[in-house]
Amino acid sequence: MTKRSLAAEESPDHANGSGHRKRRQPAHSHKVTIGDIARHAGVSKTAVSFAFNRPGRLSAETTRHILNVARELGYTPNPVARSLNTRRTHALGVIVPQDIPTVLSNPFFAELMSGIGEVCKVEGMSLVIVPPMRGSLEEATYAALVDGCVVTGLSAEDKAVRALRMRRIPFVMLDADAPDDIASVQVDDYRGAYLAMKHVLDLGHRRIAIATFEPFTGRVEDYTGTLRHRFSGYRAALAEVGMSLCSPRIHIIECSCDVAGGKRAFQLLTTLRPQPTAVVALSDVIAFGLIEAAHCAGVCVPEDLSVVGFDDIEASHLLRPALTTVRQPTREKGRRAAEMFIQMLRAEEPAQPQHVMLPVELIVRESSARAAR
Amino acid sequence: MTKRSLAAEESPDHANGSGHRKRRQPAHSHKVTIGDIARHAGVSKTAVSFAFNRPGRLSAETTRHILNVARELGYTPNPVARSLNTRRTHALGVIVPQDIPTVLSNPFFAELMSGIGEVCKVEGMSLVIVPPMRGSLEEATYAALVDGCVVTGLSAEDKAVRALRMRRIPFVMLDADAPDDIASVQVDDYRGAYLAMKHVLDLGHRRIAIATFEPFTGRVEDYTGTLRHRFSGYRAALAEVGMSLCSPRIHIIECSCDVAGGKRAFQLLTTLRPQPTAVVALSDVIAFGLIEAAHCAGVCVPEDLSVVGFDDIEASHLLRPALTTVRQPTREKGRRAAEMFIQMLRAEEPAQPQHVMLPVELIVRESSARAAR
DNA sequence: CTGCGGTGATAAACTGGTTAACGCTCGGCG
DNA sequence: CGCCGAGCGTTAACCAGTTTATCACCGCAG
């Protein structure tokens, strides 16, 4: 810290004086870099780096000195530059096929992310919500600053998924039928739907509406993933009483996946003939909308109309009537997926991807009752 | 693309042959870089970069060729390296003082982030939830890969806030009394609390509990930010009827800010003497828990107990009894903060930071009624 | 024949850090 | 006295891109 400090102090001055001053940024906005600290402290960049990341590698005095200089100049290592070297961002991405307001308005998604967040908490990571960018999820994955991700609501053939795969970014698929070489976590949607439908059938209902949340193409056969399994479940339950999705007493109502969508579904429902006596919704929030609209219209749930949801979000048991629904372990689903991702991240060798199927459970509460008559 | 392509192809080969092969990574995990593409395509790194970012800067043929090679080799620009240069991450951070599961379990926060997400959507950004890292929010801000952030639930004196300030990272404070030089958005918590308390007082209640969600130090004077304003509001309303927070008929119950906390608050409430006839909660989810627990205990809301919430989250109007609460424009609050942040990001010169105060509104529904007798 | 402007591509510097490898000094030990 | 290792610091390469300045080449006007 005597001769060397002088030398170190001189060399940059010399470099500066000797010609190029190509700083483009005006002085006022010049962010202070590791080099500035090194210069002011009279040490090498390495020393500064060590002072921040490798306590003990330097003498206590030097470390203290460097840290002091850094504090005085308001220096902090640039996290992006750091990530470039370490190849770690300490961030877990969640790829969602819709925009953020839509996703976060949905309590189901919030719970799912909360589950993923449990792992972030343990691992000291932040959570990045990655929505489509200029309409393209693929493009969004190109720009995401993450160590890997959990992919929701996409099929394995999706371009974004293929892109992740090609780049060998570790990721886990949620609620999708993944090929063997892609890790996945899903719930038993088939059984959940089966249970829901069987429940209303057991209660004697035969005029039933299904409130679903994705653009219904008219061809149930075209569905993939979650929706496909659920409709298979409905079909199976209906078959047991000699009915099918095409029966004239079965109606399929398409609506947006939120409370407003449920309300709209109720309006549509009132126009149907024969009038359904039960609705099976593909989501609790849709069921909420149905119940609310029914309440406003003077239709009693469950006396005049039985309503069954799907998900069992927290609010479902607080409602009056409390919602009969299919519980899926939403938080655990998120947690498991994130845990699998962490495993992949740690693994030296690419291990055999796991596939997890979580059970569901019918929760009978107050919104469903025996059919009148 | 004739002689030069040859020359370009040779030079790296030569460089490789001439000595150092210090690739540390085993071949199998070697990620393909811009250099690999340049070599295979027989062009310079610059050309590859231009092919991706500067259409038109290269001849159409060259661009096509490079892009083809890139596709074949499964190449995609490293977003971290790119961010280092461009100094843009296309990510907006939300600094939260609690861990992610806690935050996302709270519908109020979900709505807030949904509002912030509206801006992300418009700007094509992703949203990063930045929780404390190893207990330290300050440390978390050092590692966050974001262009700037919205800070929630912190006071201006917090170390994390000071860190952001020192590093000249653009950020906006939410729900905090910010100094002039820090942009902020808040709601009129004072008035909200005043209205809530006045409401129950007007209904004739005099034995009142306040269910609050932060470690109650016993000294209301020590609160900062939101909590301080709200308690000022309560105090003002009480003063109008000659009471104060210290009156023997006013009880302050501390609980966690979730449904379970509300339930626990109800248990505590039943032990109080004199028994309160009304509860003013600092959050709707706490009110939910209160109502649920009351229901289970056979206590009728609002006949036996009036409950007033705060926030007006979506579920509040779906509950039976529908919740009387103070509506704050949660989504708008998030959106405004994010918009201000975007402005700061765009601004060449640091402009005068704005301070926005949003209004609140009392929404009287079914959970509050005139005091018995 | 020379000068000049426009294309299309490149070399080299730059973004802001981390890290492998090495050098120097000094104390302990054979 | 010479060797060895530990402690402390440095140099230079490296991470994977972007950007500036430059240059070769071509056609064309002077």
mmCIF file with all atom_site columns, N, CA, C and O in Angstrom, chain A residues 99-142:
data_model
loop_
_atom_site.group_PDB
_atom_site.id
_atom_site.type_symbol
_atom_site.label_atom_id
_atom_site.label_alt_id
_atom_site.label_comp_id
_atom_site.label_asym_id
_atom_site.label_entity_id
_atom_site.label_seq_id
_atom_site.pdbx_PDB_ins_code
_atom_site.Cartn_x
_atom_site.Cartn_y
_atom_site.Cartn_z
_atom_site.occupancy
_atom_site.B_iso_or_equiv
_atom_site.pdbx_formal_charge
_atom_site.auth_seq_id
_atom_site.auth_comp_id
_atom_site.auth_asym_id
_atom_site.auth_atom_id
_atom_site.pdbx_PDB_model_num
ATOM 1   N N  . ASP A 1 99  ? -51.035 -12.366 -20.196 1.00 0.00 ? 99  ASP A N  1
ATOM 2   C CA . ASP A 1 99  ? -50.324 -11.220 -19.664 1.00 0.00 ? 99  ASP A CA 1
ATOM 3   C C  . ASP A 1 99  ? -50.419 -11.184 -18.139 1.00 0.00 ? 99  ASP A C  1
ATOM 4   O O  . ASP A 1 99  ? -51.275 -11.825 -17.527 1.00 0.00 ? 99  ASP A O  1
ATOM 5   N N  . ILE A 1 100 ? -49.548 -10.434 -17.518 1.00 0.00 ? 100 ILE A N  1
ATOM 6   C CA . ILE A 1 100 ? -49.418 -10.457 -16.068 1.00 0.00 ? 100 ILE A CA 1
ATOM 7   C C  . ILE A 1 100 ? -50.695 -10.048 -15.325 1.00 0.00 ? 100 ILE A C  1
ATOM 8   O O  . ILE A 1 100 ? -51.095 -10.727 -14.381 1.00 0.00 ? 100 ILE A O  1
ATOM 9   N N  . PRO A 1 101 ? -51.353 -8.968  -15.735 1.00 0.00 ? 101 PRO A N  1
ATOM 10  C CA . PRO A 1 101 ? -52.575 -8.631  -14.994 1.00 0.00 ? 101 PRO A CA 1
ATOM 11  C C  . PRO A 1 101 ? -53.579 -9.778  -14.987 1.00 0.00 ? 101 PRO A C  1
ATOM 12  O O  . PRO A 1 101 ? -54.185 -10.072 -13.953 1.00 0.00 ? 101 PRO A O  1
ATOM 13  N N  . THR A 1 102 ? -53.746 -10.423 -16.112 1.00 0.00 ? 102 THR A N  1
ATOM 14  C CA . THR A 1 102 ? -54.685 -11.542 -16.183 1.00 0.00 ? 102 THR A CA 1
ATOM 15  C C  . THR A 1 102 ? -54.260 -12.668 -15.243 1.00 0.00 ? 102 THR A C  1
ATOM 16  O O  . THR A 1 102 ? -55.062 -13.220 -14.496 1.00 0.00 ? 102 THR A O  1
ATOM 17  N N  . VAL A 1 103 ? -52.995 -12.982 -15.287 1.00 0.00 ? 103 VAL A N  1
ATOM 18  C CA . VAL A 1 103 ? -52.491 -14.081 -14.474 1.00 0.00 ? 103 VAL A CA 1
ATOM 19  C C  . VAL A 1 103 ? -52.648 -13.784 -12.989 1.00 0.00 ? 103 VAL A C  1
ATOM 20  O O  . VAL A 1 103 ? -53.147 -14.602 -12.220 1.00 0.00 ? 103 VAL A O  1
ATOM 21  N N  . LEU A 1 104 ? -52.241 -12.598 -12.583 1.00 0.00 ? 104 LEU A N  1
ATOM 22  C CA . LEU A 1 104 ? -52.260 -12.301 -11.154 1.00 0.00 ? 104 LEU A CA 1
ATOM 23  C C  . LEU A 1 104 ? -53.661 -11.995 -10.630 1.00 0.00 ? 104 LEU A C  1
ATOM 24  O O  . LEU A 1 104 ? -53.889 -11.971 -9.426  1.00 0.00 ? 104 LEU A O  1
ATOM 25  N N  . SER A 1 105 ? -54.587 -11.744 -11.533 1.00 0.00 ? 105 SER A N  1
ATOM 26  C CA . SER A 1 105 ? -55.968 -11.545 -11.092 1.00 0.00 ? 105 SER A CA 1
ATOM 27  C C  . SER A 1 105 ? -56.597 -12.871 -10.735 1.00 0.00 ? 105 SER A C  1
ATOM 28  O O  . SER A 1 105 ? -57.650 -12.921 -10.110 1.00 0.00 ? 105 SER A O  1
ATOM 29  N N  . ASN A 1 106 ? -55.975 -13.932 -11.161 1.00 0.00 ? 106 ASN A N  1
ATOM 30  C CA . ASN A 1 106 ? -56.531 -15.260 -10.941 1.00 0.00 ? 106 ASN A CA 1
ATOM 31  C C  . ASN A 1 106 ? -55.946 -15.865 -9.666  1.00 0.00 ? 106 ASN A C  1
ATOM 32  O O  . ASN A 1 106 ? -54.763 -16.212 -9.627  1.00 0.00 ? 106 ASN A O  1
ATOM 33  N N  . PRO A 1 107 ? -56.754 -15.989 -8.631  1.00 0.00 ? 107 PRO A N  1
ATOM 34  C CA . PRO A 1 107 ? -56.243 -16.487 -7.348  1.00 0.00 ? 107 PRO A CA 1
ATOM 35  C C  . PRO A 1 107 ? -55.583 -17.857 -7.479  1.00 0.00 ? 107 PRO A C  1
ATOM 36  O O  . PRO A 1 107 ? -54.672 -18.169 -6.725  1.00 0.00 ? 107 PRO A O  1
ATOM 37  N N  . PHE A 1 108 ? -56.056 -18.634 -8.428  1.00 0.00 ? 108 PHE A N  1
ATOM 38  C CA . PHE A 1 108 ? -55.436 -19.939 -8.627  1.00 0.00 ? 108 PHE A CA 1
ATOM 39  C C  . PHE A 1 108 ? -53.970 -19.780 -9.004  1.00 0.00 ? 108 PHE A C  1
ATOM 40  O O  . PHE A 1 108 ? -53.084 -20.433 -8.444  1.00 0.00 ? 108 PHE A O  1
ATOM 41  N N  . PHE A 1 109 ? -53.700 -18.895 -9.921  1.00 0.00 ? 109 PHE A N  1
ATOM 42  C CA . PHE A 1 109 ? -52.312 -18.663 -10.331 1.00 0.00 ? 109 PHE A CA 1
ATOM 43  C C  . PHE A 1 109 ? -51.493 -18.088 -9.193  1.00 0.00 ? 109 PHE A C  1
ATOM 44  O O  . PHE A 1 109 ? -50.339 -18.435 -8.996  1.00 0.00 ? 109 PHE A O  1
ATOM 45  N N  . ALA A 1 110 ? -52.118 -17.193 -8.449  1.00 0.00 ? 110 ALA A N  1
ATOM 46  C CA . ALA A 1 110 ? -51.405 -16.598 -7.326  1.00 0.00 ? 110 ALA A CA 1
ATOM 47  C C  . ALA A 1 110 ? -50.997 -17.688 -6.342  1.00 0.00 ? 110 ALA A C  1
ATOM 48  O O  . ALA A 1 110 ? -49.861 -17.707 -5.851  1.00 0.00 ? 110 ALA A O  1
ATOM 49  N N  . GLU A 1 111 ? -51.898 -18.629 -6.094  1.00 0.00 ? 111 GLU A N  1
ATOM 50  C CA . GLU A 1 111 ? -51.559 -19.729 -5.193  1.00 0.00 ? 111 GLU A CA 1
ATOM 51  C C  . GLU A 1 111 ? -50.455 -20.600 -5.774  1.00 0.00 ? 111 GLU A C  1
ATOM 52  O O  . GLU A 1 111 ? -49.535 -21.034 -5.073  1.00 0.00 ? 111 GLU A O  1
ATOM 53  N N  . LEU A 1 112 ? -50.561 -20.848 -7.058  1.00 0.00 ? 112 LEU A N  1
ATOM 54  C CA . LEU A 1 112 ? -49.540 -21.658 -7.719  1.00 0.00 ? 112 LEU A CA 1
ATOM 55  C C  . LEU A 1 112 ? -48.168 -21.017 -7.568  1.00 0.00 ? 112 LEU A C  1
ATOM 56  O O  . LEU A 1 112 ? -47.186 -21.660 -7.191  1.00 0.00 ? 112 LEU A O  1
ATOM 57  N N  . MET A 1 113 ? -48.114 -19.747 -7.832  1.00 0.00 ? 113 MET A N  1
ATOM 58  C CA . MET A 1 113 ? -46.836 -19.033 -7.730  1.00 0.00 ? 113 MET A CA 1
ATOM 59  C C  . MET A 1 113 ? -46.379 -18.960 -6.288  1.00 0.00 ? 113 MET A C  1
ATOM 60  O O  . MET A 1 113 ? -45.182 -18.930 -6.015  1.00 0.00 ? 113 MET A O  1
ATOM 61  N N  . SER A 1 114 ? -47.335 -18.888 -5.415  1.00 0.00 ? 114 SER A N  1
ATOM 62  C CA . SER A 1 114 ? -46.975 -18.896 -4.010  1.00 0.00 ? 114 SER A CA 1
ATOM 63  C C  . SER A 1 114 ? -46.243 -20.194 -3.676  1.00 0.00 ? 114 SER A C  1
ATOM 64  O O  . SER A 1 114 ? -45.253 -20.192 -2.935  1.00 0.00 ? 114 SER A O  1
ATOM 65  N N  . GLY A 1 115 ? -46.709 -21.300 -4.245  1.00 0.00 ? 115 GLY A N  1
ATOM 66  C CA . GLY A 1 115 ? -46.032 -22.580 -4.041  1.00 0.00 ? 115 GLY A CA 1
ATOM 67  C C  . GLY A 1 115 ? -44.632 -22.566 -4.623  1.00 0.00 ? 115 GLY A C  1
ATOM 68  O O  . GLY A 1 115 ? -43.666 -23.025 -4.001  1.00 0.00 ? 115 GLY A O  1
ATOM 69  N N  . ILE A 1 116 ? -44.517 -22.027 -5.800  1.00 0.00 ? 116 ILE A N  1
ATOM 70  C CA . ILE A 1 116 ? -43.195 -21.903 -6.419  1.00 0.00 ? 116 ILE A CA 1
ATOM 71  C C  . ILE A 1 116 ? -42.320 -21.017 -5.546  1.00 0.00 ? 116 ILE A C  1
ATOM 72  O O  . ILE A 1 116 ? -41.130 -21.268 -5.354  1.00 0.00 ? 116 ILE A O  1
ATOM 73  N N  . GLY A 1 117 ? -42.947 -19.997 -4.998  1.00 0.00 ? 117 GLY A N  1
ATOM 74  C CA . GLY A 1 117 ? -42.231 -19.061 -4.139  1.00 0.00 ? 117 GLY A CA 1
ATOM 75  C C  . GLY A 1 117 ? -41.644 -19.702 -2.901  1.00 0.00 ? 117 GLY A C  1
ATOM 76  O O  . GLY A 1 117 ? -40.622 -19.244 -2.376  1.00 0.00 ? 117 GLY A O  1
ATOM 77  N N  . GLU A 1 118 ? -42.270 -20.767 -2.432  1.00 0.00 ? 118 GLU A N  1
ATOM 78  C CA . GLU A 1 118 ? -41.722 -21.453 -1.260  1.00 0.00 ? 118 GLU A CA 1
ATOM 79  C C  . GLU A 1 118 ? -40.307 -21.948 -1.539  1.00 0.00 ? 118 GLU A C  1
ATOM 80  O O  . GLU A 1 118 ? -39.430 -21.902 -0.673  1.00 0.00 ? 118 GLU A O  1
ATOM 81  N N  . VAL A 1 119 ? -40.111 -22.411 -2.748  1.00 0.00 ? 119 VAL A N  1
ATOM 82  C CA . VAL A 1 119 ? -38.780 -22.884 -3.119  1.00 0.00 ? 119 VAL A CA 1
ATOM 83  C C  . VAL A 1 119 ? -37.826 -21.708 -3.298  1.00 0.00 ? 119 VAL A C  1
ATOM 84  O O  . VAL A 1 119 ? -36.667 -21.762 -2.882  1.00 0.00 ? 119 VAL A O  1
ATOM 85  N N  . CYS A 1 120 ? -38.323 -20.647 -3.892  1.00 0.00 ? 120 CYS A N  1
ATOM 86  C CA . CYS A 1 120 ? -37.496 -19.441 -4.036  1.00 0.00 ? 120 CYS A CA 1
ATOM 87  C C  . CYS A 1 120 ? -36.990 -18.999 -2.675  1.00 0.00 ? 120 CYS A C  1
ATOM 88  O O  . CYS A 1 120 ? -35.839 -18.604 -2.513  1.00 0.00 ? 120 CYS A O  1
ATOM 89  N N  . LYS A 1 121 ? -37.885 -19.068 -1.712  1.00 0.00 ? 121 LYS A N  1
ATOM 90  C CA . LYS A 1 121 ? -37.533 -18.655 -0.364  1.00 0.00 ? 121 LYS A CA 1
ATOM 91  C C  . LYS A 1 121 ? -36.361 -19.478 0.168   1.00 0.00 ? 121 LYS A C  1
ATOM 92  O O  . LYS A 1 121 ? -35.377 -18.934 0.663   1.00 0.00 ? 121 LYS A O  1
ATOM 93  N N  . VAL A 1 122 ? -36.489 -20.788 0.035   1.00 0.00 ? 122 VAL A N  1
ATOM 94  C CA . VAL A 1 122 ? -35.446 -21.670 0.526   1.00 0.00 ? 122 VAL A CA 1
ATOM 95  C C  . VAL A 1 122 ? -34.130 -21.457 -0.231  1.00 0.00 ? 122 VAL A C  1
ATOM 96  O O  . VAL A 1 122 ? -33.051 -21.451 0.357   1.00 0.00 ? 122 VAL A O  1
ATOM 97  N N  . GLU A 1 123 ? -34.246 -21.239 -1.524  1.00 0.00 ? 123 GLU A N  1
ATOM 98  C CA . GLU A 1 123 ? -33.052 -21.152 -2.354  1.00 0.00 ? 123 GLU A CA 1
ATOM 99  C C  . GLU A 1 123 ? -32.493 -19.738 -2.457  1.00 0.00 ? 123 GLU A C  1
ATOM 100 O O  . GLU A 1 123 ? -31.461 -19.524 -3.106  1.00 0.00 ? 123 GLU A O  1
ATOM 101 N N  . GLY A 1 124 ? -33.187 -18.787 -1.875  1.00 0.00 ? 124 GLY A N  1
ATOM 102 C CA . GLY A 1 124 ? -32.722 -17.414 -1.980  1.00 0.00 ? 124 GLY A CA 1
ATOM 103 C C  . GLY A 1 124 ? -32.794 -16.863 -3.389  1.00 0.00 ? 124 GLY A C  1
ATOM 104 O O  . GLY A 1 124 ? -31.922 -16.132 -3.829  1.00 0.00 ? 124 GLY A O  1
ATOM 105 N N  . MET A 1 125 ? -33.851 -17.212 -4.097  1.00 0.00 ? 125 MET A N  1
ATOM 106 C CA . MET A 1 125 ? -33.983 -16.730 -5.469  1.00 0.00 ? 125 MET A CA 1
ATOM 107 C C  . MET A 1 125 ? -35.144 -15.748 -5.573  1.00 0.00 ? 125 MET A C  1
ATOM 108 O O  . MET A 1 125 ? -36.039 -15.745 -4.732  1.00 0.00 ? 125 MET A O  1
ATOM 109 N N  . SER A 1 126 ? -35.126 -14.954 -6.611  1.00 0.00 ? 126 SER A N  1
ATOM 110 C CA . SER A 1 126 ? -36.303 -14.145 -6.884  1.00 0.00 ? 126 SER A CA 1
ATOM 111 C C  . SER A 1 126 ? -37.129 -14.841 -7.953  1.00 0.00 ? 126 SER A C  1
ATOM 112 O O  . SER A 1 126 ? -36.666 -15.785 -8.591  1.00 0.00 ? 126 SER A O  1
ATOM 113 N N  . LEU A 1 127 ? -38.345 -14.380 -8.116  1.00 0.00 ? 127 LEU A N  1
ATOM 114 C CA . LEU A 1 127 ? -39.267 -15.037 -9.030  1.00 0.00 ? 127 LEU A CA 1
ATOM 115 C C  . LEU A 1 127 ? -39.616 -14.073 -10.155 1.00 0.00 ? 127 LEU A C  1
ATOM 116 O O  . LEU A 1 127 ? -40.022 -12.939 -9.909  1.00 0.00 ? 127 LEU A O  1
ATOM 117 N N  . VAL A 1 128 ? -39.464 -14.537 -11.371 1.00 0.00 ? 128 VAL A N  1
ATOM 118 C CA . VAL A 1 128 ? -39.725 -13.672 -12.516 1.00 0.00 ? 128 VAL A CA 1
ATOM 119 C C  . VAL A 1 128 ? -40.942 -14.174 -13.278 1.00 0.00 ? 128 VAL A C  1
ATOM 120 O O  . VAL A 1 128 ? -40.976 -15.341 -13.675 1.00 0.00 ? 128 VAL A O  1
ATOM 121 N N  . ILE A 1 129 ? -41.906 -13.312 -13.434 1.00 0.00 ? 129 ILE A N  1
ATOM 122 C CA . ILE A 1 129 ? -43.065 -13.680 -14.237 1.00 0.00 ? 129 ILE A CA 1
ATOM 123 C C  . ILE A 1 129 ? -42.785 -13.276 -15.673 1.00 0.00 ? 129 ILE A C  1
ATOM 124 O O  . ILE A 1 129 ? -42.555 -12.106 -15.964 1.00 0.00 ? 129 ILE A O  1
ATOM 125 N N  . VAL A 1 130 ? -42.764 -14.266 -16.539 1.00 0.00 ? 130 VAL A N  1
ATOM 126 C CA . VAL A 1 130 ? -42.420 -14.017 -17.935 1.00 0.00 ? 130 VAL A CA 1
ATOM 127 C C  . VAL A 1 130 ? -43.647 -14.214 -18.816 1.00 0.00 ? 130 VAL A C  1
ATOM 128 O O  . VAL A 1 130 ? -44.026 -15.342 -19.121 1.00 0.00 ? 130 VAL A O  1
ATOM 129 N N  . PRO A 1 131 ? -44.281 -13.125 -19.199 1.00 0.00 ? 131 PRO A N  1
ATOM 130 C CA . PRO A 1 131 ? -45.457 -13.194 -20.076 1.00 0.00 ? 131 PRO A CA 1
ATOM 131 C C  . PRO A 1 131 ? -45.013 -13.053 -21.526 1.00 0.00 ? 131 PRO A C  1
ATOM 132 O O  . PRO A 1 131 ? -43.838 -12.761 -21.785 1.00 0.00 ? 131 PRO A O  1
ATOM 133 N N  . PRO A 1 132 ? -45.920 -13.254 -22.450 1.00 0.00 ? 132 PRO A N  1
ATOM 134 C CA . PRO A 1 132 ? -45.552 -13.066 -23.861 1.00 0.00 ? 132 PRO A CA 1
ATOM 135 C C  . PRO A 1 132 ? -45.044 -11.649 -24.084 1.00 0.00 ? 132 PRO A C  1
ATOM 136 O O  . PRO A 1 132 ? -45.504 -10.708 -23.445 1.00 0.00 ? 132 PRO A O  1
ATOM 137 N N  . MET A 1 133 ? -44.087 -11.520 -24.982 1.00 0.00 ? 133 MET A N  1
ATOM 138 C CA . MET A 1 133 ? -43.505 -10.206 -25.287 1.00 0.00 ? 133 MET A CA 1
ATOM 139 C C  . MET A 1 133 ? -43.907 -9.894  -26.727 1.00 0.00 ? 133 MET A C  1
ATOM 140 O O  . MET A 1 133 ? -43.614 -10.683 -27.632 1.00 0.00 ? 133 MET A O  1
ATOM 141 N N  . ARG A 1 134 ? -44.532 -8.780  -26.910 1.00 0.00 ? 134 ARG A N  1
ATOM 142 C CA . ARG A 1 134 ? -45.041 -8.453  -28.243 1.00 0.00 ? 134 ARG A CA 1
ATOM 143 C C  . ARG A 1 134 ? -45.749 -9.653  -28.857 1.00 0.00 ? 134 ARG A C  1
ATOM 144 O O  . ARG A 1 134 ? -45.476 -10.042 -29.995 1.00 0.00 ? 134 ARG A O  1
ATOM 145 N N  . GLY A 1 135 ? -46.567 -10.278 -28.030 1.00 0.00 ? 135 GLY A N  1
ATOM 146 C CA . GLY A 1 135 ? -47.372 -11.390 -28.520 1.00 0.00 ? 135 GLY A CA 1
ATOM 147 C C  . GLY A 1 135 ? -46.662 -12.729 -28.589 1.00 0.00 ? 135 GLY A C  1
ATOM 148 O O  . GLY A 1 135 ? -47.287 -13.753 -28.794 1.00 0.00 ? 135 GLY A O  1
ATOM 149 N N  . SER A 1 136 ? -45.343 -12.719 -28.388 1.00 0.00 ? 136 SER A N  1
ATOM 150 C CA . SER A 1 136 ? -44.613 -13.968 -28.546 1.00 0.00 ? 136 SER A CA 1
ATOM 151 C C  . SER A 1 136 ? -43.954 -14.429 -27.253 1.00 0.00 ? 136 SER A C  1
ATOM 152 O O  . SER A 1 136 ? -43.127 -13.734 -26.675 1.00 0.00 ? 136 SER A O  1
ATOM 153 N N  . LEU A 1 137 ? -44.340 -15.610 -26.831 1.00 0.00 ? 137 LEU A N  1
ATOM 154 C CA . LEU A 1 137 ? -43.717 -16.181 -25.636 1.00 0.00 ? 137 LEU A CA 1
ATOM 155 C C  . LEU A 1 137 ? -42.300 -16.623 -25.956 1.00 0.00 ? 137 LEU A C  1
ATOM 156 O O  . LEU A 1 137 ? -41.404 -16.531 -25.120 1.00 0.00 ? 137 LEU A O  1
ATOM 157 N N  . GLU A 1 138 ? -42.110 -17.087 -27.162 1.00 0.00 ? 138 GLU A N  1
ATOM 158 C CA . GLU A 1 138 ? -40.787 -17.550 -27.570 1.00 0.00 ? 138 GLU A CA 1
ATOM 159 C C  . GLU A 1 138 ? -39.786 -16.405 -27.409 1.00 0.00 ? 138 GLU A C  1
ATOM 160 O O  . GLU A 1 138 ? -38.737 -16.546 -26.792 1.00 0.00 ? 138 GLU A O  1
ATOM 161 N N  . GLU A 1 139 ? -40.172 -15.265 -27.926 1.00 0.00 ? 139 GLU A N  1
ATOM 162 C CA . GLU A 1 139 ? -39.316 -14.090 -27.826 1.00 0.00 ? 139 GLU A CA 1
ATOM 163 C C  . GLU A 1 139 ? -39.045 -13.732 -26.368 1.00 0.00 ? 139 GLU A C  1
ATOM 164 O O  . GLU A 1 139 ? -37.940 -13.353 -25.990 1.00 0.00 ? 139 GLU A O  1
ATOM 165 N N  . ALA A 1 140 ? -40.088 -13.875 -25.548 1.00 0.00 ? 140 ALA A N  1
ATOM 166 C CA . ALA A 1 140 ? -39.937 -13.545 -24.130 1.00 0.00 ? 140 ALA A CA 1
ATOM 167 C C  . ALA A 1 140 ? -38.897 -14.453 -23.479 1.00 0.00 ? 140 ALA A C  1
ATOM 168 O O  . ALA A 1 140 ? -38.088 -14.002 -22.666 1.00 0.00 ? 140 ALA A O  1
ATOM 169 N N  . THR A 1 141 ? -38.889 -15.720 -23.840 1.00 0.00 ? 141 THR A N  1
ATOM 170 C CA . THR A 1 141 ? -37.912 -16.627 -23.235 1.00 0.00 ? 141 THR A CA 1
ATOM 171 C C  . THR A 1 141 ? -36.492 -16.251 -23.652 1.00 0.00 ? 141 THR A C  1
ATOM 172 O O  . THR A 1 141 ? -35.547 -16.504 -22.927 1.00 0.00 ? 141 THR A O  1
ATOM 173 N N  . TYR A 1 142 ? -36.351 -15.657 -24.813 1.00 0.00 ? 142 TYR A N  1
ATOM 174 C CA . TYR A 1 142 ? -35.023 -15.248 -25.258 1.00 0.00 ? 142 TYR A CA 1
ATOM 175 C C  . TYR A 1 142 ? -34.459 -14.126 -24.397 1.00 0.00 ? 142 TYR A C  1
ATOM 176 O O  . TYR A 1 142 ? -33.256 -13.982 -24.262 1.00 0.00 ? 142 TYR A O  1
#
